Amino acid sequence: MKATRSILIGLVAVAAALAAGHLVAGLISPLASPFLAVGNTAIDLTPHPVKDFAIRTFGENDKVVLLGGMGVVLVLLGVVAGLVSRRSPWPGTALAGVLGVLGIAAVLARPTTTGWSVVAPIASLVVGVVVFRWLWSLAPSEAPGRRKFLLTTAAIAAGAGVSAVAGQFLAGRVDVEASRRGITLRPRETAPEIPFGADFSREGTPPFITPNEKFYRVDTALTVPRLRAEDWRLRVHGMVDNEMVLTYDDLLRRPLVEKTITLVCVSNEVGGPYISTSNFIGVSLPDLLRDAGVRPGADQLATRSVDGWTCGTPVDSIMAPGSNALLAIGMNGEPLPLERGFPVRMVVPGLYGYVSATKWLVDAELTTFDAFDPYWAQRGWGKKAPVKVMSRIDRPKSFERVPAGRFVAAGIAWSQHIGIDRVEVRVDGGPWQEATLSTEVNVDTWRMWRVELDLKEGNHTVECRATDRKGTTQTNERAAPIPDGATGWHSMVFSSVAS
């Protein structure tokens, strides 16, 4: 058989297998798609340095890159399956079978797997093998059969495309946006108005409140879960006196409060972008846990997302005096966007997001740190992860050319639930100069800083460090985000030129 025909057979078989699995998953559950299950498993098994590189390099597009990379690998495997089967269909059949079994194993390994979930990867396996064998049997050795082969191949490819689109349509058939539009949030307690001088955005800092569409997103979800508020349930159980099952309406009947809170991701490198601030609307998590009756000895709240991701939060952080921990249902005056956790997420100030900010929340169990290891603890990350005092330079930018003479540098600092006491800046290793801080909103939010510098012409390095209200000064010791947050002074190299 000619190489071009054998390659075409392999590619069409792969496309048909993927489309069949995606179509069946659309009918059963989007998470049953073998393609997505393999992708999620790849995320789970990827070594930490590779994950850090992906987040650092691709940011919120890391999942798109992963899916694209998987697509390229499958195309290459389709090519290989065709080429090794030019004389016999068995090598390609075996490879299709192996890929199908991997899809089944990946779906079975997912925490959201049900008895029906395995139907999707089985369909993918069967269709892939059948299409490969059928097209191989039709492939002509002489010209007269070429037309039938090409027409059949084109028909199968078109059917695969239609099936894939139909599967995607079925997966998104739950009208979550209509559910969001039907919600009106009326907090009993609103957040104080952000005072003038809370940021130095005209001098290079971010605006104090981050627009919803620009709020950072770092999570393990390849596809955003689609759960309507009407269908949402939260089970509160474990080491409690009163087990509870809450609906969204139950939350709306509780006193809603609005709190201004800054969240930061543990994956944030020194000077990184994964920090944002919002006016979150929700119900008091400490009050809810008091209603459930936390039993003595329970030191961890283990929470689960609808896609199976798990998180462990220290109970003493949630219940601490002055805690603003929330079951959040809104951001900046509107229901949570889908990507930010709709219908309900957790927000616990002072802790990195991986131990405090479960999105698409559906389960909360009072337990102990000895009894349960959540997702990231199983992978060697710290279990409690309080946010470290940090600061960042936003102006000047790296390698920027600025006018010599008087120049204003600016940035942000944070130490949630403790507060920032001061920020210091120095140029070219010289003496530290105390910066002017913006008006403080509360101790659970970031704080902006600015400082006027006298710059001579030439290249310069500017550094910053922050000190929190407990007197802890940001260390210069460099540490990677693993296992509980990066450390080090942020610096920028830039040049000043004559105006």
XYZ file of N, CA, C and O in Angstrom, residues 137-228:
368
model
N -9.062 -2.393 4.602
C -9.585 -3.423 3.690
C -10.037 -2.829 2.359
O -10.079 -3.526 1.336
N -10.417 -1.532 2.376
C -10.882 -0.885 1.148
C -9.755 -0.267 0.340
O -9.954 0.078 -0.842
N -8.608 -0.090 0.965
C -7.505 0.599 0.285
C -7.103 -0.180 -0.962
O -6.769 -1.366 -0.876
N -7.138 0.436 -2.125
C -6.886 -0.293 -3.377
C -5.403 -0.447 -3.665
O -4.586 0.401 -3.324
N -5.100 -1.572 -4.221
C -3.739 -1.734 -4.740
C -3.659 -1.279 -6.192
O -2.582 -1.044 -6.731
N -4.835 -1.173 -6.821
C -4.899 -0.714 -8.210
C -5.842 0.492 -8.303
O -6.661 0.736 -7.418
N -5.759 1.206 -9.406
C -6.528 2.436 -9.582
C -8.041 2.270 -9.537
O -8.733 3.143 -9.030
N -8.656 1.185 -10.049
C -10.120 1.125 -10.111
C -10.828 1.298 -8.774
O -11.949 1.793 -8.724
N -10.220 0.879 -7.667
C -10.895 0.991 -6.374
C -10.618 2.281 -5.642
O -11.097 2.479 -4.515
N -9.848 3.154 -6.268
C -9.412 4.362 -5.561
C -10.583 5.283 -5.236
O -10.646 5.865 -4.171
N -11.533 5.410 -6.162
C -12.648 6.335 -5.958
C -13.488 5.924 -4.738
O -13.834 6.760 -3.910
N -13.824 4.632 -4.654
C -14.613 4.154 -3.515
C -13.881 4.399 -2.206
O -14.478 4.824 -1.199
N -12.592 4.143 -2.195
C -11.785 4.356 -0.981
C -11.806 5.820 -0.558
O -12.022 6.144 0.612
N -11.594 6.712 -1.518
C -11.539 8.134 -1.189
C -12.892 8.656 -0.726
O -12.983 9.458 0.226
N -13.974 8.196 -1.377
C -15.304 8.638 -0.967
C -15.635 8.146 0.440
O -16.194 8.882 1.261
N -15.295 6.907 0.726
C -15.558 6.359 2.059
C -14.740 7.092 3.111
O -15.251 7.446 4.188
N -13.490 7.331 2.796
C -12.621 8.048 3.738
C -13.140 9.451 4.004
O -13.194 9.906 5.154
N -13.554 10.136 2.929
C -14.088 11.489 3.092
C -15.371 11.482 3.912
O -15.596 12.365 4.752
N -16.230 10.475 3.681
C -17.484 10.390 4.438
C -17.218 10.163 5.915
O -17.861 10.772 6.784
N -16.271 9.301 6.239
C -15.946 9.034 7.647
C -15.340 10.279 8.298
O -15.678 10.635 9.435
N -14.462 10.959 7.568
C -13.854 12.177 8.114
C -14.917 13.237 8.381
O -14.909 13.908 9.424
N -15.862 13.384 7.426
C -16.940 14.358 7.626
C -17.812 13.956 8.812
O -18.217 14.800 9.629
N -18.107 12.662 8.929
C -18.899 12.189 10.061
C -18.200 12.433 11.385
O -18.834 12.785 12.389
N -16.877 12.266 11.388
C -16.109 12.538 12.604
C -16.208 14.010 12.991
O -16.386 14.353 14.168
N -16.117 14.885 11.986
C -16.233 16.310 12.275
C -17.590 16.667 12.844
O -17.699 17.412 13.820
N -18.657 16.117 12.229
C -20.014 16.387 12.724
C -20.187 15.844 14.136
O -20.776 16.499 15.007
N -19.667 14.657 14.390
C -19.785 14.053 15.719
C -19.059 14.873 16.772
O -19.554 15.056 17.894
N -17.875 15.369 16.418
C -17.121 16.183 17.367
C -17.873 17.462 17.712
O -17.956 17.857 18.885
N -18.426 18.117 16.691
C -19.198 19.342 16.930
C -20.439 19.031 17.775
O -20.781 19.770 18.697
N -21.119 17.921 17.453
C -22.309 17.540 18.210
C -21.951 17.242 19.667
O -22.688 17.624 20.587
N -20.818 16.566 19.870
C -20.385 16.286 21.234
C -20.106 17.553 22.016
O -20.461 17.673 23.190
N -19.474 18.519 21.346
C -19.189 19.789 22.008
C -20.491 20.528 22.325
O -20.621 21.127 23.396
N -21.447 20.475 21.408
C -22.751 21.116 21.645
C -23.460 20.465 22.825
O -24.010 21.148 23.699
N -23.456 19.137 22.875
C -24.123 18.432 23.963
C -23.443 18.713 25.302
O -24.105 18.854 26.331
N -22.105 18.809 25.279
C -21.378 19.086 26.520
C -21.729 20.464 27.072
O -21.708 20.677 28.287
N -22.074 21.415 26.170
C -22.389 22.761 26.620
C -23.867 23.066 26.646
O -24.259 24.232 26.718
N -24.691 22.014 26.622
C -26.136 22.244 26.527
C -26.736 22.808 27.814
O -27.847 23.340 27.795
N -26.042 22.641 28.936
C -26.532 23.212 30.187
C -26.388 24.733 30.108
O -25.282 25.256 29.977
N -27.489 25.435 30.201
C -27.486 26.892 30.015
C -27.107 27.576 31.328
O -27.965 28.066 32.066
N -25.809 27.598 31.588
C -25.325 28.180 32.839
C -25.468 29.700 32.823
O -25.754 30.322 33.853
N -25.275 30.318 31.676
C -25.386 31.771 31.609
C -26.802 32.242 31.933
O -26.990 33.280 32.574
N -27.800 31.481 31.493
C -29.173 31.834 31.862
C -29.363 31.733 33.366
O -30.070 32.552 33.976
N -28.736 30.741 33.965
C -28.806 30.605 35.419
C -28.173 31.809 36.106
O -28.725 32.351 37.069
N -27.022 32.249 35.596
C -26.354 33.420 36.174
C -27.220 34.674 36.033
O -27.332 35.474 36.964
N -27.803 34.828 34.856
C -28.602 36.039 34.615
C -29.825 36.118 35.515
O -30.338 37.210 35.782
N -30.292 34.983 35.996
C -31.479 34.977 36.842
C -31.208 35.264 38.300
O -32.130 35.252 39.124
N -29.954 35.538 38.636
C -29.578 35.736 40.046
C -29.421 37.228 40.340
O -28.749 37.950 39.597
N -30.010 37.672 41.418
C -29.829 39.039 41.913
C -29.194 38.971 43.285
O -29.702 38.284 44.184
N -28.093 39.644 43.455
C -27.367 39.626 44.724
C -27.635 40.914 45.493
O -27.411 42.007 44.969
N -28.108 40.766 46.730
C -28.391 41.930 47.573
C -27.691 41.736 48.913
O -28.302 41.283 49.889
N -26.412 42.061 48.978
C -25.696 41.876 50.256
C -26.251 42.769 51.355
O -26.539 43.943 51.122
N -26.410 42.178 52.528
C -26.864 42.947 53.685
C -25.771 43.920 54.126
O -26.053 45.017 54.608
N -24.534 43.495 53.973
C -23.382 44.333 54.341
C -22.518 44.526 53.109
O -22.013 43.562 52.543
N -22.381 45.756 52.652
C -21.563 46.032 51.474
C -20.154 46.447 51.888
O -19.943 46.956 52.990
N -19.213 46.230 50.998
C -17.829 46.620 51.274
C -17.718 48.140 51.270
O -18.382 48.819 50.482
N -16.883 48.710 52.152
C -16.668 50.163 52.112
C -16.163 50.598 50.743
O -15.470 49.847 50.045
N -16.514 51.786 50.355
C -16.056 52.324 49.082
C -14.536 52.426 49.076
O -13.923 52.795 50.079
N -13.939 52.077 47.956
C -12.480 52.148 47.841
C -12.078 53.614 47.904
O -12.527 54.432 47.088
N -11.238 53.983 48.864
C -10.920 55.409 49.041
C -10.001 55.936 47.948
O -9.267 55.182 47.302
N -10.064 57.236 47.766
C -9.125 57.888 46.846
C -7.709 57.682 47.394
O -7.458 57.805 48.589
N -6.788 57.356 46.534
C -5.416 57.127 46.973
C -5.136 55.693 47.353
O -4.067 55.391 47.887
N -6.081 54.770 47.064
C -5.845 53.360 47.372
C -4.895 52.714 46.367
O -4.343 51.655 46.633
N -4.746 53.342 45.215
C -3.772 52.827 44.247
C -3.023 54.006 43.617
O -3.387 55.168 43.792
N -1.958 53.660 42.927
C -1.190 54.646 42.169
C -1.205 54.247 40.701
O -0.171 54.204 40.031
N -2.398 53.943 40.204
C -2.511 53.423 38.844
C -2.027 54.424 37.805
O -1.547 54.037 36.738
N -2.121 55.713 38.093
C -1.623 56.702 37.131
C -0.100 56.690 37.051
O 0.484 57.254 36.127
N 0.515 56.024 38.031
C 1.985 55.959 38.043
C 2.492 54.534 37.837
O 3.655 54.249 38.085
N 1.591 53.645 37.380
C 2.059 52.336 36.941
C 1.553 51.139 37.704
O 1.797 49.998 37.284
N 0.851 51.317 38.838
C 0.335 50.157 39.553
C -0.965 49.682 38.902
O -1.582 50.410 38.130
N -1.411 48.473 39.228
C -2.734 48.060 38.749
C -3.816 48.899 39.422
O -3.579 49.503 40.474
N -5.028 48.934 38.851
C -6.141 49.524 39.580
C -6.407 48.696 40.826
O -6.101 47.498 40.857
N -6.973 49.317 41.860
C -7.120 48.582 43.114
C -8.017 47.363 42.951
O -7.688 46.271 43.423
N -9.162 47.528 42.302
C -10.066 46.407 42.053
C -9.782 45.837 40.663
O -9.742 46.572 39.681
N -9.601 44.535 40.600
C -9.325 43.870 39.332
C -10.640 43.551 38.632
O -11.515 42.909 39.227
N -10.834 43.983 37.384
C -12.043 43.591 36.660
C -12.161 42.070 36.586
O -11.148 41.360 36.511
N -13.390 41.569 36.610
C -13.597 40.119 36.633
C -12.883 39.402 35.504
O -12.298 38.334 35.694
N -12.917 39.982 34.310
C -12.318 39.310 33.156
C -10.792 39.286 33.225
O -10.141 38.516 32.505
N -10.203 40.116 34.089
C -8.742 40.150 34.214
C -8.243 39.483 35.490
O -7.029 39.428 35.723
N -9.158 38.990 36.306
C -8.761 38.289 37.529
C -7.987 37.031 37.133
O -8.397 36.287 36.253
N -6.871 36.791 37.778
C -6.017 35.677 37.361
C -6.759 34.342 37.483
O -7.639 34.168 38.319
N -6.384 33.404 36.636
C -6.951 32.059 36.700
C -5.831 31.041 36.602
O -5.125 30.965 35.585
N -5.654 30.248 37.655
C -4.735 29.115 37.644
C -5.473 27.956 38.309
O -5.823 28.038 39.486
N -5.751 26.899 37.556
C -6.393 25.715 38.118
C -6.062 24.520 37.244
O -5.335 24.647 36.253
N -6.594 23.357 37.607
C -6.279 22.133 36.861
C -7.382 21.750 35.886
O -7.289 20.706 35.242
N -8.427 22.558 35.765
C -9.574 22.198 34.935
C -9.283 22.450 33.454
O -9.086 23.595 33.048
N -9.277 21.383 32.651
C -9.081 21.539 31.213
C -10.288 22.197 30.562
O -10.157 22.954 29.603
N -11.462 21.885 31.053
C -12.689 22.539 30.596
C -13.405 23.101 31.814
O -13.390 22.492 32.890
N -14.020 24.249 31.661
C -14.689 24.901 32.778
C -15.977 24.143 33.106
O -16.828 23.950 32.238
N -16.124 23.656 34.340
C -17.362 22.960 34.720
C -18.586 23.844 34.512
O -18.543 25.057 34.752
N -19.664 23.221 34.093
C -20.917 23.935 33.821
C -21.985 23.385 34.768
O -22.569 22.327 34.520
N -22.220 24.113 35.837
C -23.171 23.697 36.871
C -24.125 24.846 37.150
O -23.698 25.938 37.524
N -25.412 24.616 36.955
C -26.401 25.660 37.202
C -26.591 25.869 38.695
O -26.453 24.937 39.495
